[in-house]
Amino acid sequence: MGYVDYEVDGHVAVMTINRPKALNALNEEVLKDIEAAFDAVDLSEIRAVIVTGAGEKSFVAGADIAAMSTMTKEEGERFGKFGNDIFRKIETFPVPVIAAVNGFALGGGNELAMSCDIRICSENALFGQPEVGLGITPGFGGTQRLARLIGPGKAKEMVYAARNIKADEAYRVGLVNAVYSQEELMPAAKKLAKAIAANAPIAVRNCKKAVNEGLQVDMDQAVVIEEKLFADCFETEDQREGMRAFLEKRKIEKFNNR
Ligand code: CAA
């Protein structure tokens, strides 16, 4: 995976998009490498994933403008589908994915961050969908996920006016959960990932499914989704051990993902 560095720290995988000369912009190869990195995750071991960008300046500065500049309508459609399919795979990836946004998250960069479960960022982060200034719409989910995350009014302002927002505003509108100094960002991402990884993995996965799938349907159907995923946990060793430890007033040693 030439454009994505992959490291494992205990039960946490860290993926670093590494094309700093182009501020980690997403061309087809980078997208393929991101997909390959997710395909390579050993789900028997990994319980949370962190996605970040190489360098101090940029998470991802968008889809590759040079590569898009000569695309035909058909090529544009294919490129949009290619990115959308990968970002949907991240959104529905079985374990939680944290975006550690360490700088520019523009266009496809903001869209990548939004396909993750949780976003935290550094003080120098900048978020936006500048596509209309390039004569296109956001193409990797920006017209859909931004409105769902921060509401249609604010999303439309950002998208129509191509208005970028800094870290403090991103925090205020709920696009990110927290803002850290550049040095503190990765330690904070790892601390959060490790806190997730310490919990019963099947229960965490079921929570992700319940939230994501429940948001797509009405509340009557949503609670049925929850009931099923809640019930499934009672077939796991981790549920038995988790509750036994509580009743025996002892600390859980570790969850075994069974
Ligand atoms: N695509 C291709 N190359 C990019 C890029 C992108 N999205 N963003 C930056 N680069 C390249 C620059 O061309 C430059 O390359 P050279 O050194 O070879 O000239 C290099 O990265 C460094 O960039 P700058 O010199 O521009 O750096 P800067 O600090 O002056 O500015 C920036 C940084 C504000 C992020 C600026 O680079 C910029 O505006 N980039 C484009 C952001 C953008 O519009 N993103 C949306 C793309 S469209 C999209 O994403 C569609 C979609 O939804 C699928």
mmCIF file with all atom_site columns, C-alpha atoms in Angstrom, residues 80-215:
data_model
loop_
_atom_site.group_PDB
_atom_site.id
_atom_site.type_symbol
_atom_site.label_atom_id
_atom_site.label_alt_id
_atom_site.label_comp_id
_atom_site.label_asym_id
_atom_site.label_entity_id
_atom_site.label_seq_id
_atom_site.pdbx_PDB_ins_code
_atom_site.Cartn_x
_atom_site.Cartn_y
_atom_site.Cartn_z
_atom_site.occupancy
_atom_site.B_iso_or_equiv
_atom_site.pdbx_formal_charge
_atom_site.auth_seq_id
_atom_site.auth_comp_id
_atom_site.auth_asym_id
_atom_site.auth_atom_id
_atom_site.pdbx_PDB_model_num
ATOM 1   C CA . GLY A 1 80  ? -17.602 9.370  -7.917  1.00 0.00 ? 80  GLY A CA 1
ATOM 2   C CA . LYS A 1 81  ? -18.842 5.814  -7.529  1.00 0.00 ? 81  LYS A CA 1
ATOM 3   C CA . PHE A 1 82  ? -15.334 4.562  -6.863  1.00 0.00 ? 82  PHE A CA 1
ATOM 4   C CA . GLY A 1 83  ? -14.837 7.017  -3.991  1.00 0.00 ? 83  GLY A CA 1
ATOM 5   C CA . ASN A 1 84  ? -18.372 6.626  -2.680  1.00 0.00 ? 84  ASN A CA 1
ATOM 6   C CA . ASP A 1 85  ? -18.090 2.829  -2.544  1.00 0.00 ? 85  ASP A CA 1
ATOM 7   C CA . ILE A 1 86  ? -14.859 3.027  -0.542  1.00 0.00 ? 86  ILE A CA 1
ATOM 8   C CA . PHE A 1 87  ? -16.189 5.671  1.858   1.00 0.00 ? 87  PHE A CA 1
ATOM 9   C CA . ARG A 1 88  ? -19.366 3.643  2.368   1.00 0.00 ? 88  ARG A CA 1
ATOM 10  C CA . LYS A 1 89  ? -17.167 0.673  3.181   1.00 0.00 ? 89  LYS A CA 1
ATOM 11  C CA . ILE A 1 90  ? -15.460 2.798  5.858   1.00 0.00 ? 90  ILE A CA 1
ATOM 12  C CA . GLU A 1 91  ? -18.807 4.022  7.196   1.00 0.00 ? 91  GLU A CA 1
ATOM 13  C CA . THR A 1 92  ? -20.064 0.441  7.513   1.00 0.00 ? 92  THR A CA 1
ATOM 14  C CA . PHE A 1 93  ? -16.699 -1.029 8.529   1.00 0.00 ? 93  PHE A CA 1
ATOM 15  C CA . PRO A 1 94  ? -17.376 -3.470 11.373  1.00 0.00 ? 94  PRO A CA 1
ATOM 16  C CA . VAL A 1 95  ? -15.244 -1.682 13.989  1.00 0.00 ? 95  VAL A CA 1
ATOM 17  C CA . PRO A 1 96  ? -15.253 2.048  14.841  1.00 0.00 ? 96  PRO A CA 1
ATOM 18  C CA . VAL A 1 97  ? -13.079 4.351  12.738  1.00 0.00 ? 97  VAL A CA 1
ATOM 19  C CA . ILE A 1 98  ? -11.716 7.618  14.163  1.00 0.00 ? 98  ILE A CA 1
ATOM 20  C CA . ALA A 1 99  ? -10.551 10.424 11.870  1.00 0.00 ? 99  ALA A CA 1
ATOM 21  C CA . ALA A 1 100 ? -7.618  12.299 13.425  1.00 0.00 ? 100 ALA A CA 1
ATOM 22  C CA . VAL A 1 101 ? -7.798  15.398 11.235  1.00 0.00 ? 101 VAL A CA 1
ATOM 23  C CA . ASN A 1 102 ? -4.355  17.005 11.305  1.00 0.00 ? 102 ASN A CA 1
ATOM 24  C CA . GLY A 1 103 ? -4.817  19.912 8.887   1.00 0.00 ? 103 GLY A CA 1
ATOM 25  C CA . PHE A 1 104 ? -6.722  20.477 5.636   1.00 0.00 ? 104 PHE A CA 1
ATOM 26  C CA . ALA A 1 105 ? -9.878  18.373 5.307   1.00 0.00 ? 105 ALA A CA 1
ATOM 27  C CA . LEU A 1 106 ? -11.229 19.835 2.108   1.00 0.00 ? 106 LEU A CA 1
ATOM 28  C CA . GLY A 1 107 ? -13.552 18.256 -0.450  1.00 0.00 ? 107 GLY A CA 1
ATOM 29  C CA . GLY A 1 108 ? -12.772 14.535 -0.493  1.00 0.00 ? 108 GLY A CA 1
ATOM 30  C CA . GLY A 1 109 ? -10.809 15.065 2.741   1.00 0.00 ? 109 GLY A CA 1
ATOM 31  C CA . ASN A 1 110 ? -13.844 16.306 4.642   1.00 0.00 ? 110 ASN A CA 1
ATOM 32  C CA . GLU A 1 111 ? -15.846 13.532 2.972   1.00 0.00 ? 111 GLU A CA 1
ATOM 33  C CA . LEU A 1 112 ? -13.354 10.916 4.148   1.00 0.00 ? 112 LEU A CA 1
ATOM 34  C CA . ALA A 1 113 ? -13.485 12.310 7.696   1.00 0.00 ? 113 ALA A CA 1
ATOM 35  C CA . MET A 1 114 ? -17.287 12.257 7.599   1.00 0.00 ? 114 MET A CA 1
ATOM 36  C CA . SER A 1 115 ? -17.360 8.596  6.578   1.00 0.00 ? 115 SER A CA 1
ATOM 37  C CA . CYS A 1 116 ? -15.560 7.824  9.861   1.00 0.00 ? 116 CYS A CA 1
ATOM 38  C CA . ASP A 1 117 ? -17.519 7.299  13.083  1.00 0.00 ? 117 ASP A CA 1
ATOM 39  C CA . ILE A 1 118 ? -15.824 10.019 15.120  1.00 0.00 ? 118 ILE A CA 1
ATOM 40  C CA . ARG A 1 119 ? -13.766 13.060 14.131  1.00 0.00 ? 119 ARG A CA 1
ATOM 41  C CA . ILE A 1 120 ? -11.236 14.858 16.301  1.00 0.00 ? 120 ILE A CA 1
ATOM 42  C CA . CYS A 1 121 ? -8.843  17.475 14.967  1.00 0.00 ? 121 CYS A CA 1
ATOM 43  C CA . SER A 1 122 ? -5.829  19.666 15.581  1.00 0.00 ? 122 SER A CA 1
ATOM 44  C CA . GLU A 1 123 ? -6.065  23.441 15.999  1.00 0.00 ? 123 GLU A CA 1
ATOM 45  C CA . ASN A 1 124 ? -4.776  24.029 12.438  1.00 0.00 ? 124 ASN A CA 1
ATOM 46  C CA . ALA A 1 125 ? -7.517  21.894 10.831  1.00 0.00 ? 125 ALA A CA 1
ATOM 47  C CA . LEU A 1 126 ? -9.651  23.442 8.113   1.00 0.00 ? 126 LEU A CA 1
ATOM 48  C CA . PHE A 1 127 ? -12.864 21.833 6.903   1.00 0.00 ? 127 PHE A CA 1
ATOM 49  C CA . GLY A 1 128 ? -14.882 22.537 3.793   1.00 0.00 ? 128 GLY A CA 1
ATOM 50  C CA . GLN A 1 129 ? -16.407 21.516 0.523   1.00 0.00 ? 129 GLN A CA 1
ATOM 51  C CA . PRO A 1 130 ? -14.834 23.902 -2.008  1.00 0.00 ? 130 PRO A CA 1
ATOM 52  C CA . GLU A 1 131 ? -16.086 21.988 -5.060  1.00 0.00 ? 131 GLU A CA 1
ATOM 53  C CA . VAL A 1 132 ? -18.486 24.599 -6.488  1.00 0.00 ? 132 VAL A CA 1
ATOM 54  C CA . GLY A 1 133 ? -15.484 26.889 -6.878  1.00 0.00 ? 133 GLY A CA 1
ATOM 55  C CA . LEU A 1 134 ? -14.055 24.244 -9.213  1.00 0.00 ? 134 LEU A CA 1
ATOM 56  C CA . GLY A 1 135 ? -17.266 23.832 -11.185 1.00 0.00 ? 135 GLY A CA 1
ATOM 57  C CA . ILE A 1 136 ? -18.367 20.546 -9.622  1.00 0.00 ? 136 ILE A CA 1
ATOM 58  C CA . THR A 1 137 ? -20.492 19.278 -6.743  1.00 0.00 ? 137 THR A CA 1
ATOM 59  C CA . PRO A 1 138 ? -18.982 17.387 -3.820  1.00 0.00 ? 138 PRO A CA 1
ATOM 60  C CA . GLY A 1 139 ? -18.684 13.859 -5.154  1.00 0.00 ? 139 GLY A CA 1
ATOM 61  C CA . PHE A 1 140 ? -17.701 11.477 -2.341  1.00 0.00 ? 140 PHE A CA 1
ATOM 62  C CA . GLY A 1 141 ? -20.716 11.970 -0.063  1.00 0.00 ? 141 GLY A CA 1
ATOM 63  C CA . GLY A 1 142 ? -20.332 15.663 0.837   1.00 0.00 ? 142 GLY A CA 1
ATOM 64  C CA . THR A 1 143 ? -23.827 16.681 -0.204  1.00 0.00 ? 143 THR A CA 1
ATOM 65  C CA . GLN A 1 144 ? -25.243 13.852 1.916   1.00 0.00 ? 144 GLN A CA 1
ATOM 66  C CA . ARG A 1 145 ? -23.180 13.343 5.068   1.00 0.00 ? 145 ARG A CA 1
ATOM 67  C CA . LEU A 1 146 ? -22.509 17.012 5.898   1.00 0.00 ? 146 LEU A CA 1
ATOM 68  C CA . ALA A 1 147 ? -26.229 17.809 6.089   1.00 0.00 ? 147 ALA A CA 1
ATOM 69  C CA . ARG A 1 148 ? -26.843 14.725 8.218   1.00 0.00 ? 148 ARG A CA 1
ATOM 70  C CA . LEU A 1 149 ? -24.016 15.628 10.597  1.00 0.00 ? 149 LEU A CA 1
ATOM 71  C CA . ILE A 1 150 ? -24.441 19.383 11.082  1.00 0.00 ? 150 ILE A CA 1
ATOM 72  C CA . GLY A 1 151 ? -27.933 20.011 9.678   1.00 0.00 ? 151 GLY A CA 1
ATOM 73  C CA . PRO A 1 152 ? -28.996 21.185 6.224   1.00 0.00 ? 152 PRO A CA 1
ATOM 74  C CA . GLY A 1 153 ? -28.858 24.951 6.865   1.00 0.00 ? 153 GLY A CA 1
ATOM 75  C CA . LYS A 1 154 ? -25.203 25.086 7.910   1.00 0.00 ? 154 LYS A CA 1
ATOM 76  C CA . ALA A 1 155 ? -24.211 22.388 5.390   1.00 0.00 ? 155 ALA A CA 1
ATOM 77  C CA . LYS A 1 156 ? -25.826 24.292 2.530   1.00 0.00 ? 156 LYS A CA 1
ATOM 78  C CA . GLU A 1 157 ? -24.039 27.495 3.560   1.00 0.00 ? 157 GLU A CA 1
ATOM 79  C CA . MET A 1 158 ? -20.689 25.691 3.502   1.00 0.00 ? 158 MET A CA 1
ATOM 80  C CA . VAL A 1 159 ? -21.375 23.851 0.228   1.00 0.00 ? 159 VAL A CA 1
ATOM 81  C CA . TYR A 1 160 ? -23.055 26.648 -1.780  1.00 0.00 ? 160 TYR A CA 1
ATOM 82  C CA . ALA A 1 161 ? -20.640 29.379 -0.687  1.00 0.00 ? 161 ALA A CA 1
ATOM 83  C CA . ALA A 1 162 ? -17.598 27.023 -0.598  1.00 0.00 ? 162 ALA A CA 1
ATOM 84  C CA . ARG A 1 163 ? -17.021 28.447 2.887   1.00 0.00 ? 163 ARG A CA 1
ATOM 85  C CA . ASN A 1 164 ? -14.319 26.635 4.816   1.00 0.00 ? 164 ASN A CA 1
ATOM 86  C CA . ILE A 1 165 ? -14.503 26.497 8.598   1.00 0.00 ? 165 ILE A CA 1
ATOM 87  C CA . LYS A 1 166 ? -11.680 26.360 11.133  1.00 0.00 ? 166 LYS A CA 1
ATOM 88  C CA . ALA A 1 167 ? -11.345 23.885 13.977  1.00 0.00 ? 167 ALA A CA 1
ATOM 89  C CA . ASP A 1 168 ? -13.205 25.987 16.577  1.00 0.00 ? 168 ASP A CA 1
ATOM 90  C CA . GLU A 1 169 ? -16.229 26.419 14.318  1.00 0.00 ? 169 GLU A CA 1
ATOM 91  C CA . ALA A 1 170 ? -16.125 22.732 13.319  1.00 0.00 ? 170 ALA A CA 1
ATOM 92  C CA . TYR A 1 171 ? -16.310 21.944 17.037  1.00 0.00 ? 171 TYR A CA 1
ATOM 93  C CA . ARG A 1 172 ? -19.146 24.418 17.590  1.00 0.00 ? 172 ARG A CA 1
ATOM 94  C CA . VAL A 1 173 ? -21.283 22.965 14.789  1.00 0.00 ? 173 VAL A CA 1
ATOM 95  C CA . GLY A 1 174 ? -20.594 19.362 15.853  1.00 0.00 ? 174 GLY A CA 1
ATOM 96  C CA . LEU A 1 175 ? -18.466 18.318 12.900  1.00 0.00 ? 175 LEU A CA 1
ATOM 97  C CA . VAL A 1 176 ? -15.672 17.324 15.299  1.00 0.00 ? 176 VAL A CA 1
ATOM 98  C CA . ASN A 1 177 ? -15.898 16.031 18.852  1.00 0.00 ? 177 ASN A CA 1
ATOM 99  C CA . ALA A 1 178 ? -12.779 17.747 20.173  1.00 0.00 ? 178 ALA A CA 1
ATOM 100 C CA . VAL A 1 179 ? -9.859  19.992 19.185  1.00 0.00 ? 179 VAL A CA 1
ATOM 101 C CA . TYR A 1 180 ? -6.268  19.367 20.319  1.00 0.00 ? 180 TYR A CA 1
ATOM 102 C CA . SER A 1 181 ? -2.874  20.918 19.731  1.00 0.00 ? 181 SER A CA 1
ATOM 103 C CA . GLN A 1 182 ? -0.971  19.243 16.879  1.00 0.00 ? 182 GLN A CA 1
ATOM 104 C CA . GLU A 1 183 ? 1.216   17.326 19.353  1.00 0.00 ? 183 GLU A CA 1
ATOM 105 C CA . GLU A 1 184 ? -1.739  16.126 21.389  1.00 0.00 ? 184 GLU A CA 1
ATOM 106 C CA . LEU A 1 185 ? -3.857  14.936 18.465  1.00 0.00 ? 185 LEU A CA 1
ATOM 107 C CA . MET A 1 186 ? -2.480  11.429 17.890  1.00 0.00 ? 186 MET A CA 1
ATOM 108 C CA . PRO A 1 187 ? -2.106  10.604 21.598  1.00 0.00 ? 187 PRO A CA 1
ATOM 109 C CA . ALA A 1 188 ? -5.736  11.689 22.067  1.00 0.00 ? 188 ALA A CA 1
ATOM 110 C CA . ALA A 1 189 ? -6.864  9.589  19.082  1.00 0.00 ? 189 ALA A CA 1
ATOM 111 C CA . LYS A 1 190 ? -5.028  6.565  20.479  1.00 0.00 ? 190 LYS A CA 1
ATOM 112 C CA . LYS A 1 191 ? -6.440  7.108  23.963  1.00 0.00 ? 191 LYS A CA 1
ATOM 113 C CA . LEU A 1 192 ? -9.965  7.172  22.538  1.00 0.00 ? 192 LEU A CA 1
ATOM 114 C CA . ALA A 1 193 ? -9.301  4.162  20.286  1.00 0.00 ? 193 ALA A CA 1
ATOM 115 C CA . LYS A 1 194 ? -7.885  2.208  23.235  1.00 0.00 ? 194 LYS A CA 1
ATOM 116 C CA . ALA A 1 195 ? -10.890 3.089  25.393  1.00 0.00 ? 195 ALA A CA 1
ATOM 117 C CA . ILE A 1 196 ? -13.136 1.691  22.632  1.00 0.00 ? 196 ILE A CA 1
ATOM 118 C CA . ALA A 1 197 ? -10.893 -1.364 22.228  1.00 0.00 ? 197 ALA A CA 1
ATOM 119 C CA . ALA A 1 198 ? -11.068 -2.141 25.957  1.00 0.00 ? 198 ALA A CA 1
ATOM 120 C CA . ASN A 1 199 ? -14.818 -2.758 25.760  1.00 0.00 ? 199 ASN A CA 1
ATOM 121 C CA . ALA A 1 200 ? -16.589 -5.915 24.615  1.00 0.00 ? 200 ALA A CA 1
ATOM 122 C CA . PRO A 1 201 ? -15.817 -5.945 20.856  1.00 0.00 ? 201 PRO A CA 1
ATOM 123 C CA . ILE A 1 202 ? -19.000 -7.644 19.704  1.00 0.00 ? 202 ILE A CA 1
ATOM 124 C CA . ALA A 1 203 ? -21.094 -5.219 21.757  1.00 0.00 ? 203 ALA A CA 1
ATOM 125 C CA . VAL A 1 204 ? -19.185 -2.243 20.288  1.00 0.00 ? 204 VAL A CA 1
ATOM 126 C CA . ARG A 1 205 ? -19.673 -3.555 16.741  1.00 0.00 ? 205 ARG A CA 1
ATOM 127 C CA . ASN A 1 206 ? -23.359 -4.067 17.405  1.00 0.00 ? 206 ASN A CA 1
ATOM 128 C CA . CYS A 1 207 ? -23.632 -0.495 18.737  1.00 0.00 ? 207 CYS A CA 1
ATOM 129 C CA . LYS A 1 208 ? -22.110 0.821  15.485  1.00 0.00 ? 208 LYS A CA 1
ATOM 130 C CA . LYS A 1 209 ? -24.561 -1.219 13.443  1.00 0.00 ? 209 LYS A CA 1
ATOM 131 C CA . ALA A 1 210 ? -27.498 -0.165 15.613  1.00 0.00 ? 210 ALA A CA 1
ATOM 132 C CA . VAL A 1 211 ? -26.720 3.564  15.346  1.00 0.00 ? 211 VAL A CA 1
ATOM 133 C CA . ASN A 1 212 ? -25.943 3.481  11.614  1.00 0.00 ? 212 ASN A CA 1
ATOM 134 C CA . GLU A 1 213 ? -28.812 1.235  10.528  1.00 0.00 ? 213 GLU A CA 1
ATOM 135 C CA . GLY A 1 214 ? -31.290 2.800  12.950  1.00 0.00 ? 214 GLY A CA 1
ATOM 136 C CA . LEU A 1 215 ? -30.672 6.257  11.495  1.00 0.00 ? 215 LEU A CA 1
#
